XYZ file of C-alpha atoms in Angstrom:
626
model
C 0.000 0.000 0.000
C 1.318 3.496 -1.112
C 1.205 6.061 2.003
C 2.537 9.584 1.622
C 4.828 10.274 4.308
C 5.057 13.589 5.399
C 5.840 15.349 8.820
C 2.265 15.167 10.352
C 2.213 11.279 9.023
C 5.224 10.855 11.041
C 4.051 12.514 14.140
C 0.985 10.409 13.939
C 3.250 7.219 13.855
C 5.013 8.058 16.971
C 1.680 8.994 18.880
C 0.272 6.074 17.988
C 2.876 3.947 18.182
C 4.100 1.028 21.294
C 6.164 4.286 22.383
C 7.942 2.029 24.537
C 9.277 -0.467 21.632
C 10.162 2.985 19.230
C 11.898 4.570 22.015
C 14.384 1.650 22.400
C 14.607 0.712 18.481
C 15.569 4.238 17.815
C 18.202 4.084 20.952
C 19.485 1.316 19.496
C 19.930 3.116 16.163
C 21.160 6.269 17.204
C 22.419 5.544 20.710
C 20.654 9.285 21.655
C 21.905 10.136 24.934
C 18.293 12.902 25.280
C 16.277 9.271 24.438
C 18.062 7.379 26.678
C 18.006 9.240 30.014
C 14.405 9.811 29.605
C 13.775 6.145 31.515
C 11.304 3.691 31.047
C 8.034 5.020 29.284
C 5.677 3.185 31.701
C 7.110 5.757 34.328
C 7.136 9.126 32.438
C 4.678 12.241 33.360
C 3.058 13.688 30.464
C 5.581 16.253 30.004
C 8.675 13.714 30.159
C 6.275 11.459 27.545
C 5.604 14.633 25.451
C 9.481 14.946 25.249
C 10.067 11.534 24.333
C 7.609 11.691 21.316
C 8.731 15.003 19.847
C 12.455 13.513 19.895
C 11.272 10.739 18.042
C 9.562 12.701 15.463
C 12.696 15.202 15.376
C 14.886 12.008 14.508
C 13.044 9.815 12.172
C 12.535 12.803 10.588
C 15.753 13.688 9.986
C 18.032 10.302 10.106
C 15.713 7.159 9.284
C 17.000 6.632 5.816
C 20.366 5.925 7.228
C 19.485 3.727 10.215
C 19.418 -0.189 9.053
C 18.431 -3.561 11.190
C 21.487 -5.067 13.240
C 21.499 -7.513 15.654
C 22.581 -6.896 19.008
C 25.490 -8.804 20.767
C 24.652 -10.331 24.180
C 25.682 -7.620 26.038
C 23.400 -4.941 24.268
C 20.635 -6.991 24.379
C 21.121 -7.514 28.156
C 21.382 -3.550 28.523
C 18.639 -2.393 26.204
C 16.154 -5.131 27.991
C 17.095 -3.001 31.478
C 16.222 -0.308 29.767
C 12.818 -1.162 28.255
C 12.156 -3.018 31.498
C 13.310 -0.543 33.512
C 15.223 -3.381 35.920
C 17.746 -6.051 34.998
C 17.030 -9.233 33.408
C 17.720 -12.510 35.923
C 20.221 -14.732 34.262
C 17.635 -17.702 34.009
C 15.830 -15.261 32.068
C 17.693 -14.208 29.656
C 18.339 -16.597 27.167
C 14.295 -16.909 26.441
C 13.687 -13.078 26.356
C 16.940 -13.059 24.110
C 14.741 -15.329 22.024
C 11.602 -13.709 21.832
C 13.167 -10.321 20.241
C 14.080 -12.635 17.529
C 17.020 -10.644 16.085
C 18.264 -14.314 14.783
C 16.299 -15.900 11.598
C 15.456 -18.875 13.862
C 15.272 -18.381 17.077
C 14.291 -21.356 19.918
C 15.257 -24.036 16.686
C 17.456 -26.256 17.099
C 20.561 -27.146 14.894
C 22.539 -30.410 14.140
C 25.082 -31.353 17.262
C 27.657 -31.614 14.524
C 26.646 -28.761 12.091
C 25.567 -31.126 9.413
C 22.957 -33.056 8.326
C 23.192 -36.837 9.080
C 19.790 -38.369 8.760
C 19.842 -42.038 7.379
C 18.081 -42.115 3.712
C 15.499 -44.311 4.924
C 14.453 -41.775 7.815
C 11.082 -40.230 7.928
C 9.072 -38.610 10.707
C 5.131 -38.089 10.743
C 3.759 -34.936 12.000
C -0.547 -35.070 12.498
C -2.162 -32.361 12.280
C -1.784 -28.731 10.313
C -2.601 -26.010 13.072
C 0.239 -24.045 14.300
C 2.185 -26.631 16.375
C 2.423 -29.032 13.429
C 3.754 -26.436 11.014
C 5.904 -25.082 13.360
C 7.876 -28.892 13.748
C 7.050 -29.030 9.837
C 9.367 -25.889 9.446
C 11.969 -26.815 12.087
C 12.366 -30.137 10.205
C 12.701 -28.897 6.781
C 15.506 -26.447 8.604
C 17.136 -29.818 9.225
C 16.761 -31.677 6.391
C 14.625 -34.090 8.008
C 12.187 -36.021 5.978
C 8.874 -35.691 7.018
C 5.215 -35.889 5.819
C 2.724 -33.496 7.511
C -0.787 -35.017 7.850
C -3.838 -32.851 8.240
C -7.412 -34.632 8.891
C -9.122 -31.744 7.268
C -9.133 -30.182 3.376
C -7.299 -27.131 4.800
C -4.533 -26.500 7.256
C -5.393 -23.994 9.936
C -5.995 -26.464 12.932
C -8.301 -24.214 15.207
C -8.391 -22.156 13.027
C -10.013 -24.425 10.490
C -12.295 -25.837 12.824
C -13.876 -22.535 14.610
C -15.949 -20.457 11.994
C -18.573 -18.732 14.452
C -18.874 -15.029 13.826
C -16.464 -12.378 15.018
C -13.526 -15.080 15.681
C -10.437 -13.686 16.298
C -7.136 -13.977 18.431
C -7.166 -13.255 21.957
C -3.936 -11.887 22.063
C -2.111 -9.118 19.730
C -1.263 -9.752 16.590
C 2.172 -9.106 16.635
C 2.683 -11.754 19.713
C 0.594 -14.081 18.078
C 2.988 -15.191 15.281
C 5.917 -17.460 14.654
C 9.527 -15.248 15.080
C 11.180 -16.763 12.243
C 8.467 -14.273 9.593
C 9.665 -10.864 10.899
C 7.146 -8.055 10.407
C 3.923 -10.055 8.968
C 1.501 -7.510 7.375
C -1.437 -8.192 9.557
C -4.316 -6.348 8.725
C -5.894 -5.570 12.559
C -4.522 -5.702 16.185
C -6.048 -8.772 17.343
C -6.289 -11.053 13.811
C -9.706 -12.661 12.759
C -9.530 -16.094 12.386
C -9.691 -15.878 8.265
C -6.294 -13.425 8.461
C -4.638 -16.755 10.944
C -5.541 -19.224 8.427
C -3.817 -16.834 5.785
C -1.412 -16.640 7.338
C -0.392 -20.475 8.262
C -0.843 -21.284 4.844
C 1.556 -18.601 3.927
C 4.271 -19.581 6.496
C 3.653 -23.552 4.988
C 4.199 -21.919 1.556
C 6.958 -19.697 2.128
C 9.192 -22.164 4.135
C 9.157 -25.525 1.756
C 5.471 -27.078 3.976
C 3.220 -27.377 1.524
C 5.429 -30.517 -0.667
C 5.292 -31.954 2.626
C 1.696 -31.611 3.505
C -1.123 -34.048 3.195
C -4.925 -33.107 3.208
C -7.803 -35.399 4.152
C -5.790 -37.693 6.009
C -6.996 -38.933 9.602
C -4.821 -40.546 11.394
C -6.715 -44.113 12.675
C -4.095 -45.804 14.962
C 0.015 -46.040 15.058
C 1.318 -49.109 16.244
C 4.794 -49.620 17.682
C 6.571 -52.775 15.943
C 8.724 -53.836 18.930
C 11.287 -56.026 17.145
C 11.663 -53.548 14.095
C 11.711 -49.785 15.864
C 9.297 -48.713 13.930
C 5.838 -47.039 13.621
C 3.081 -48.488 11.995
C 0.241 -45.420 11.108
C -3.200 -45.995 9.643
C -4.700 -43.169 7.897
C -8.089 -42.702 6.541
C -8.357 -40.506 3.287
C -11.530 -38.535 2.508
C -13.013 -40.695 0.252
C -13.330 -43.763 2.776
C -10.272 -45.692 1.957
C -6.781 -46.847 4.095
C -3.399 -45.406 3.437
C -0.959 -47.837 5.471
C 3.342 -46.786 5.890
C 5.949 -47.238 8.181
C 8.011 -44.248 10.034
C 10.587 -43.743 12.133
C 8.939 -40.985 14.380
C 5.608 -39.237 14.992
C 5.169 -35.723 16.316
C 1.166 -35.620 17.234
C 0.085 -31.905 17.179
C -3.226 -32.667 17.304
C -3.756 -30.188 19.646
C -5.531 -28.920 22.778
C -8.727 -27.902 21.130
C -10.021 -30.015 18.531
C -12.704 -32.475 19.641
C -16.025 -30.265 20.135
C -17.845 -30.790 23.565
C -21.388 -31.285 22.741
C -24.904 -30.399 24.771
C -25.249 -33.439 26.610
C -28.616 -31.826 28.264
C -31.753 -34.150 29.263
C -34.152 -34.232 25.987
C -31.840 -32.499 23.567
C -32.394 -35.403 20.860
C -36.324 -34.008 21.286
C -35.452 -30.310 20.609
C -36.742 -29.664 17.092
C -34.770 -26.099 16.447
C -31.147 -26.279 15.168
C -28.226 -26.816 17.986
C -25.070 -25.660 16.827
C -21.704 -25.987 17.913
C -19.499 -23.053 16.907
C -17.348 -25.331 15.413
C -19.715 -26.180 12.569
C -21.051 -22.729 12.311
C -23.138 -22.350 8.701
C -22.212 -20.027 6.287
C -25.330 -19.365 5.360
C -27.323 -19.102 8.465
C -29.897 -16.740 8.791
C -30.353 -15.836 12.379
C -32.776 -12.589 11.459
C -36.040 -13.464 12.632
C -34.591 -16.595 15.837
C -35.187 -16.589 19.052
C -31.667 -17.724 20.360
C -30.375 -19.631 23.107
C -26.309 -18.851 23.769
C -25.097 -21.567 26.069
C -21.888 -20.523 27.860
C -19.907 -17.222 28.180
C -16.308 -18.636 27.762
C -13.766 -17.060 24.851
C -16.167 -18.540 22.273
C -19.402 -17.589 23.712
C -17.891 -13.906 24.579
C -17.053 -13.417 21.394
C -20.423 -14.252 18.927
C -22.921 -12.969 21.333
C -22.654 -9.345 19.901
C -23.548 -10.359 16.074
C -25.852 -12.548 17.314
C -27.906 -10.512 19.237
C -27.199 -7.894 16.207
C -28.248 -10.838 13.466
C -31.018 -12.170 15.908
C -35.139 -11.788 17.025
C -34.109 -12.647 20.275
C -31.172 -14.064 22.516
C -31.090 -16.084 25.969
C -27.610 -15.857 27.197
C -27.506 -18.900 29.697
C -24.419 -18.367 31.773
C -23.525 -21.212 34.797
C -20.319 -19.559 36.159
C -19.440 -15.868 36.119
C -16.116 -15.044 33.891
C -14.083 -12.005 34.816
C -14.027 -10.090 31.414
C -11.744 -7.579 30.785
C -10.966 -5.143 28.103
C -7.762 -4.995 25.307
C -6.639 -1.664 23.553
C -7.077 -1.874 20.050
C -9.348 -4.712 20.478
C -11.382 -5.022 16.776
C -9.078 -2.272 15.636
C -7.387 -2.291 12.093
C -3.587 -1.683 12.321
C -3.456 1.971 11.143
C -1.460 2.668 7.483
C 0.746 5.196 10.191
C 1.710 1.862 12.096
C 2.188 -0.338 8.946
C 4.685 2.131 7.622
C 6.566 2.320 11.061
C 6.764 -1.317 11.223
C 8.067 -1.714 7.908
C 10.552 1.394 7.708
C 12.087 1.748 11.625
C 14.718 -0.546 11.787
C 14.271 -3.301 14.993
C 10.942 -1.875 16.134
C 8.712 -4.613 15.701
C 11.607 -7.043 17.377
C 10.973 -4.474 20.453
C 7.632 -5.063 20.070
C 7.622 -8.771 20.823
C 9.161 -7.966 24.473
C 6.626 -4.736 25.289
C 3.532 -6.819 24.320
C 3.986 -9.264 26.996
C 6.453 -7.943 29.500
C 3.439 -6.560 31.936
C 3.581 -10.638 32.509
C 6.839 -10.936 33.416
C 6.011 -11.001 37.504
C 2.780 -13.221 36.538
C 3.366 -15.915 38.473
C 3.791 -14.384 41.380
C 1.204 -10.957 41.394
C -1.566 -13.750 40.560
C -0.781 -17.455 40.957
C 0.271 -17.922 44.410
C -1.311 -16.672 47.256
C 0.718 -13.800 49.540
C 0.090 -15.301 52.910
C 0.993 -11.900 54.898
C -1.557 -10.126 51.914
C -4.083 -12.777 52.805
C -3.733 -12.270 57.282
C -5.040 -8.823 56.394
C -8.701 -9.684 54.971
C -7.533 -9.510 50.944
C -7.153 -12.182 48.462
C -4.310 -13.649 46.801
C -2.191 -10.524 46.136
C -2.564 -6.782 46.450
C -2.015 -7.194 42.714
C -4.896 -9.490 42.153
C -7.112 -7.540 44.372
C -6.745 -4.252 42.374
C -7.415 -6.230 39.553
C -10.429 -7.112 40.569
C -11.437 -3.973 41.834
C -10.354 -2.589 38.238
C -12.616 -5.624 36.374
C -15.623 -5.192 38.861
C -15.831 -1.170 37.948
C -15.538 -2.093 34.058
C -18.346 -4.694 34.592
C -20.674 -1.805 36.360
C -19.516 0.579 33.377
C -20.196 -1.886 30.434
C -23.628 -2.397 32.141
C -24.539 1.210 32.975
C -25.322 0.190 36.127
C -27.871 -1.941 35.587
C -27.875 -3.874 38.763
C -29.984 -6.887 38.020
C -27.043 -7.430 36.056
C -24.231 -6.685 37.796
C -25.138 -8.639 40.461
C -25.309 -11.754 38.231
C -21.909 -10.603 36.807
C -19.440 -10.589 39.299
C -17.204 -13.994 40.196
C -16.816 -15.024 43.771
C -13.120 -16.378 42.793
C -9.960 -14.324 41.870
C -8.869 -13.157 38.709
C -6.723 -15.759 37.019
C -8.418 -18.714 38.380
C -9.967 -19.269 35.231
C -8.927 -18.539 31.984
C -8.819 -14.918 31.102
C -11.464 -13.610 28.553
C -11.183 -10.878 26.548
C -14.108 -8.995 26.060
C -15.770 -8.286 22.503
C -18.710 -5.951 23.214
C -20.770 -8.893 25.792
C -21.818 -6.813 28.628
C -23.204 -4.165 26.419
C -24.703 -6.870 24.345
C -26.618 -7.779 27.684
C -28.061 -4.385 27.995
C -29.129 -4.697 24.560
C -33.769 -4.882 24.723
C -33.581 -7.997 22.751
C -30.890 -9.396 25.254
C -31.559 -11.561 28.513
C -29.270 -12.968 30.719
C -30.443 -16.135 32.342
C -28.378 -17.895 35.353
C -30.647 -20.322 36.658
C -29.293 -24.373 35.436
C -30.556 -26.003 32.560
C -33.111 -28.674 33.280
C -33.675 -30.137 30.134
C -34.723 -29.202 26.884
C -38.669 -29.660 25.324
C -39.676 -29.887 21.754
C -39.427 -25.765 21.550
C -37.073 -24.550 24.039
C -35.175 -24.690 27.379
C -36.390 -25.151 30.496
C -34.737 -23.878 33.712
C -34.915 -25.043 37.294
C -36.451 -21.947 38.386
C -39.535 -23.508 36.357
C -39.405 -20.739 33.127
C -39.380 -22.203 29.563
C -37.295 -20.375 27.019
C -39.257 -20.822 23.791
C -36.065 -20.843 21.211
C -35.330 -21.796 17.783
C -31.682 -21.935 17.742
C -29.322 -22.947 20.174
C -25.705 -22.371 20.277
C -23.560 -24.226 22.592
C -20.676 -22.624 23.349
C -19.824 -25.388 25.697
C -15.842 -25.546 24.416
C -13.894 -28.799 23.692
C -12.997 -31.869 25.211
C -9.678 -31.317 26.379
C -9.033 -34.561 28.258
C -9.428 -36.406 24.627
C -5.394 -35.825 24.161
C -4.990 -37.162 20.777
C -8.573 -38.813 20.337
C -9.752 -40.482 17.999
C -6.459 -41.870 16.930
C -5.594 -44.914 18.867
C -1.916 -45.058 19.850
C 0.347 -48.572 20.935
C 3.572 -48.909 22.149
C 5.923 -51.103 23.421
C 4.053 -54.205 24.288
C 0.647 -53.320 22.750
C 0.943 -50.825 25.183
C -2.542 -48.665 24.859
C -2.341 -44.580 25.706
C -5.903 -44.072 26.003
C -6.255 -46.981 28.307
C -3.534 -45.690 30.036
C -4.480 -42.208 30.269
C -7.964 -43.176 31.382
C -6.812 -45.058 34.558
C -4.385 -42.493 35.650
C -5.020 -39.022 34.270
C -3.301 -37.970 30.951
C 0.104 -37.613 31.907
C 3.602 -36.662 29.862
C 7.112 -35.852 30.428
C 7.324 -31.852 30.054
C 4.245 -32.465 28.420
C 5.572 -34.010 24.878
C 6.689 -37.755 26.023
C 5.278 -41.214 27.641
C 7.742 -44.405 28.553
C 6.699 -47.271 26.759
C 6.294 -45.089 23.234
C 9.115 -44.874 21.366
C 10.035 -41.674 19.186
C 6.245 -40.522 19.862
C 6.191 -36.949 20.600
C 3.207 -35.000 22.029
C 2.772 -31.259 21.124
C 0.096 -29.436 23.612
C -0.144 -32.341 25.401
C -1.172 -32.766 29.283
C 0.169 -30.227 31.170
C 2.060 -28.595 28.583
C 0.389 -24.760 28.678
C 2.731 -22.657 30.080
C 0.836 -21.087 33.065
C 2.937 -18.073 33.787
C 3.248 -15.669 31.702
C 5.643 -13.478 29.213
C 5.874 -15.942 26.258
C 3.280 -15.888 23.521
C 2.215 -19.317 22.885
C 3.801 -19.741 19.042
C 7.149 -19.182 21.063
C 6.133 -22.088 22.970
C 5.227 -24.239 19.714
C 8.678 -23.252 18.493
C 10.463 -24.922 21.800
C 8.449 -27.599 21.840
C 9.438 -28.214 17.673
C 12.927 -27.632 19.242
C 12.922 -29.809 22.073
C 11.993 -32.615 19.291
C 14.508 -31.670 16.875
C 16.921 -32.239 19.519
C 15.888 -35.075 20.421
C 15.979 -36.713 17.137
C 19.468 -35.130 15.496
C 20.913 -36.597 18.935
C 19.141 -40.305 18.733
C 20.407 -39.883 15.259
C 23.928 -38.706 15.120
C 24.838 -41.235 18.217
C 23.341 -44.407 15.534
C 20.151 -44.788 17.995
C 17.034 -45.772 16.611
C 14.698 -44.767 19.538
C 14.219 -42.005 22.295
C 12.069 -42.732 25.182
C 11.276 -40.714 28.610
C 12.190 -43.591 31.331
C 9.729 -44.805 33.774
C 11.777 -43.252 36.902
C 11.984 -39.914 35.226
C 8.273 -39.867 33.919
C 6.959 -40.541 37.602
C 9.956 -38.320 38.923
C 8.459 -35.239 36.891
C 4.618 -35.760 37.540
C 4.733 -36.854 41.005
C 7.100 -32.679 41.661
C 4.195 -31.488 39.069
C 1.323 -32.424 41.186
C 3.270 -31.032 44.208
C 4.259 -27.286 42.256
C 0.179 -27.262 41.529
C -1.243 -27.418 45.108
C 0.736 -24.151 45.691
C -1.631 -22.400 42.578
C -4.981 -20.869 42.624
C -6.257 -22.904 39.752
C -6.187 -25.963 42.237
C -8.204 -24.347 45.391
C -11.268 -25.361 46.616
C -12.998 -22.141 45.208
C -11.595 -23.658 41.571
C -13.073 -26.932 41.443
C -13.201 -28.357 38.078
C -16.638 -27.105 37.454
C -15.502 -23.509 37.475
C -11.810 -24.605 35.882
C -10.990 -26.235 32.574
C -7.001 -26.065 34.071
C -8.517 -28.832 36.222
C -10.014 -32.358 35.951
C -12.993 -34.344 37.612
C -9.900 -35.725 39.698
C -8.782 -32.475 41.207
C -5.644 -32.653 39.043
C -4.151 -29.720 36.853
C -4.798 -31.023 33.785
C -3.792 -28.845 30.841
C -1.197 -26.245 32.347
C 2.502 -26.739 33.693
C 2.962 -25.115 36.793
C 6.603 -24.265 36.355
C 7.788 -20.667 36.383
C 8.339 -20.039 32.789
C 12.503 -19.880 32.849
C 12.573 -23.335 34.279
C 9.641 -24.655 31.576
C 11.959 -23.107 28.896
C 15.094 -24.935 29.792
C 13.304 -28.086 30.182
C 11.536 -27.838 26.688
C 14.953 -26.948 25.265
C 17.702 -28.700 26.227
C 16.698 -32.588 26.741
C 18.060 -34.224 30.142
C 19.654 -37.415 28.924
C 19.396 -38.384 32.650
C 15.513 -38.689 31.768
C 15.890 -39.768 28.201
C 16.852 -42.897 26.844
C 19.027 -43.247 23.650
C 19.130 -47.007 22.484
């Protein structure tokens, strides 16, 4: 896109820019001793900020066309982080937040031990599933030279993002966080992507970096089968059209992901409902909600996000909510990225590397302002943390706000648990859309449902003729349908069904071979200050480096031990107790995190330097090479 770039374009730029990120990128340029003492921008007055943006102007103007992208040494890095942070990196930190500016092409990938490929001609690895974890091990194995075939169930890639096609879907998170580092400066079209602008733009990272050969449509994986005498994997794929496609591999990578079996209405009488159900996962394109009366089942991420343009597309809504959700607001939530920000993005040199650390380093002290209880905070009367408690007190005034008061709403609104308990949700217009006339919010339970409608236990039918459940995914169903056996005939599912889904660092299970897990149990990160596609990256790492060092030392298999596995989840289950997700208040009918057996089931509870070393560098104390 063509922009004309004059002075007042430029001033606009800086004002609207992540002030903090420019200030730095243009430090690092120019090494400006006026930008420099001016401190970090979270701490400026208006005055000091004022100063800030008119030296910014003053210099792009003037010097831009001579600045170019360099990449820091280790010790610049470690000095312009202090400054952006406005405190010193810890050492355990440092190599992951080195990462995340991703000044190197590939950053958190891993390399051959020796420098050069030395995988065996016969060698071939099979990666299931085409959302962003499988393409991000598709990539790091084509880095590598790895043979590989990339198998995707559905006739797109897009994983998630394939699967969800409800109105208004979109990333929770920004944009610019939301992406892989090795595609610096992706043209993304709004803050917070809709789902249509994610599946562009996996298919353009599968396109761009040698995927797409590799990639396989309409192919279901059925069962693998570990051939104990031969070391190999057995996979059975069904094709679209019905039939078997049968081959041997060395290795699987299953990124199947977190969220892709649908959880269904499982309501008394729902088989006797004779309106449409729909699960946002098989929204229609061509549904016509104009003159429905509309039952909305569930205010998670999904559910927060459709109700506006339903209640705009429909007659009537019901919004039946079980559990109250703290909701909170994102700048430049449903906002296009300005042509003023485009052009900085492209033209300042380093900016949108700075950008990847000032989107996410408000999370930095996560763990500890929201996770784990302050007991000296808690002797006074509060909750949690100071932190958490003015974070409360900030979400409870939005709710009142969003609401105009209304409080036959607010009191329906606000939780009785702590911010952070449950997953976060970010809001898209749903309180408002409550005040809306053809709105109502409806907490009493679900009783069953009659020919025409819901009824509630408080006795009142709700005469509908659409229902949307909004209920989320089955995310104890790691890897379901696909049947998986190991050593021994060895069956996961059994397995997993008499003891919990359970990994090593959430990617590997004795008694299978070679078999590695991506988003598997307990794998989330739960603190924060990593975007999850760094995570995917690691994880693609961690297998990478795995399987150049089972190669290059003439292995043929790499297995978690049983001592190691236990090891890991028995100091797992212990690191949980001490989080709010596993409280009493959190049971598992407020808390996805958590399962019907009071374990944390989908996060690791580790602070996020120690997660990072253990999904990078392998322990070959808890690995077996043979």
């Amino acid at each position: 896109m063509s922009v004309h770039v004059d002075a007042a374009f430029i001033r606009r730029a800086v004002e609207w820019s992540d002030l903090a990120a420019l200030r730095i990128a243009i430090f690092q340029a120019t090494g400006d001793p006026e930008i420099g003492k001016l401190g970090p921008v979270a701490k400026l007055d208006a005055a000091d900020r004022q100063r800030l943006i008119d030296r910014c102007v003053a210099l792009i103007e003037r010097d831009l066309d001579t600045w170019s992208i360099r990449t820091p040494d280790d010790d610049e890095i470690y000095s312009l982080l202090e400054m952006v942070i406005g405190a010193p990196t810890p050492e355990g930190d440092f190599e992951l937040r080195k990462g995340v500016l991703s000044f190197e092409d590939f950053p958190f990938y891993a390399d051959w031990p020796s420098g050069e490929s030395k995988t065996p001609d016969d060698f071939h690895v099979a990666i299931i599933g085409g959302g962003f974890n499988g393409i991000a091990t598709a990539v790091q194995l084509t880095q590598l030279g790895i043979p590989y075939t990339l198998y995707e169930r559905r006739t797109e890639m897009g994983g998630t993002w394939s699967i969800n096609r409800y109105p208004d879907i979109r990333v929770d998170t920004l944009s610019a966080s939301y992406e892989f580092s090795f595609e610096k400066d992706y043209p993304w079209t709004e803050y917070f992507a809709r789902g249509p602008e994610v599946r562009g733009y996996l298919e353009h990272i599968a396109e761009k970096f040698g995927v797409t050969p590799n990639l396989k449509l309409g192919h279901d994986l059925v069962e693998a089968r570990f051939d104990d005498a031969r070391e190999i994997w057995q996979i059975s794929l069904r094709r679209t059209d019905g039939s078997i496609e049968t081959r041997e591999v060395n290795a699987i990578v299953s990124a199947a992901g977190l969220f892709a079996n649908p959880k269904y209405a499982d309501f008394a009488g729902v088989e006797n409902f004779g309106g449409l159900v729909i699960h946002p996962t098989q929204w229609p394109a061509d549904l016509d909600l104009s003159d429905k009366r509309v039952a909305v089942i569930g205010n998670g991420s999904t559910g927060v996000q459709l109700l506006g343009r339903v209640a705009e597309m429909s007659k009537h809504v019901d919004v039946f909510q079980r559990t109250p959700q703290w909701i909170s607001p994102r700048d430049k939530y449903g906002k296009h990225v300005e042509p003023e920000i485009r052009w900085l993005v492209d033209s300042m040199p380093a900016y949108w590397n700075w950008c990847r650390i000032t989107s996410i380093m408000h999370l930095f002290n996560f763990h500890k302002d929201f996770l784990i209880a302050d007991p000296a905070f808690e002797a006074t009367g509060g909750r949690v943390t100071q932190i958490s408690e003015n974070v409360r007190a900030m979400l409870t005034e939005y709710i009142k706000t969003e609401t105009g008061g209304r409080q036959d709403l607010i009191d329906k609104l606000i939780p009785d648990y702590a911010p952070m308990v449950r997953r976060p949700i970010v809001d898209n217009g749903w309180y408002r859309a409550l005040t809306r006339d053809n709105v109502e919010l409806v907490t009493a339970d679900i009783v069953r449902f009659t020919e025409t409608g819901i009824e509630t236990a408080d006795g009142v039918h709700h005469d509908v003729d659409v229902v949307v459940t909004a209920t989320g995914f089955d995310i104890v169903k790691y890897l379901w349908p696909a049947e998986y056996f190991g050593r021994g005939g060895a069956n996961l599912h059994e397995r997993w069904d008499e003891e919990s889904p359970m990994a090593y660092v959430g990617m590997m299970v004795p008694d299978f071979p070679n078999l590695f897990i991506l988003y598997g149990p307990n794998s989330q990160p739960v603190s924060g200050g990593v975007a999850l596609p760094a995570w995917y990256q690691m994880w693609a790492g961690f297998v990478a480096r795995c399987l150049t060092t089972m190669i290059e030392q003439g292995n043929t298999t790499v297995e978690v031990t049983h001592e190691a596995f236990k090891d890991y989840n028995d100091r797992l289950v212990v690191e949980s107790q001490n989080l709010i997700m596993v409280t009493e208040e959190a049971s598992s009918r407020k808390n996805y995190y958590v399962n019907e057996r009071g374990r944390m089931q989908v996060n690791a509870p580790w602070e996020t330097c120690d997660y990072f070393r253990m999904t990078t560098y392998p322990d070959t104390d808890a690995i077996r090479f043979r």
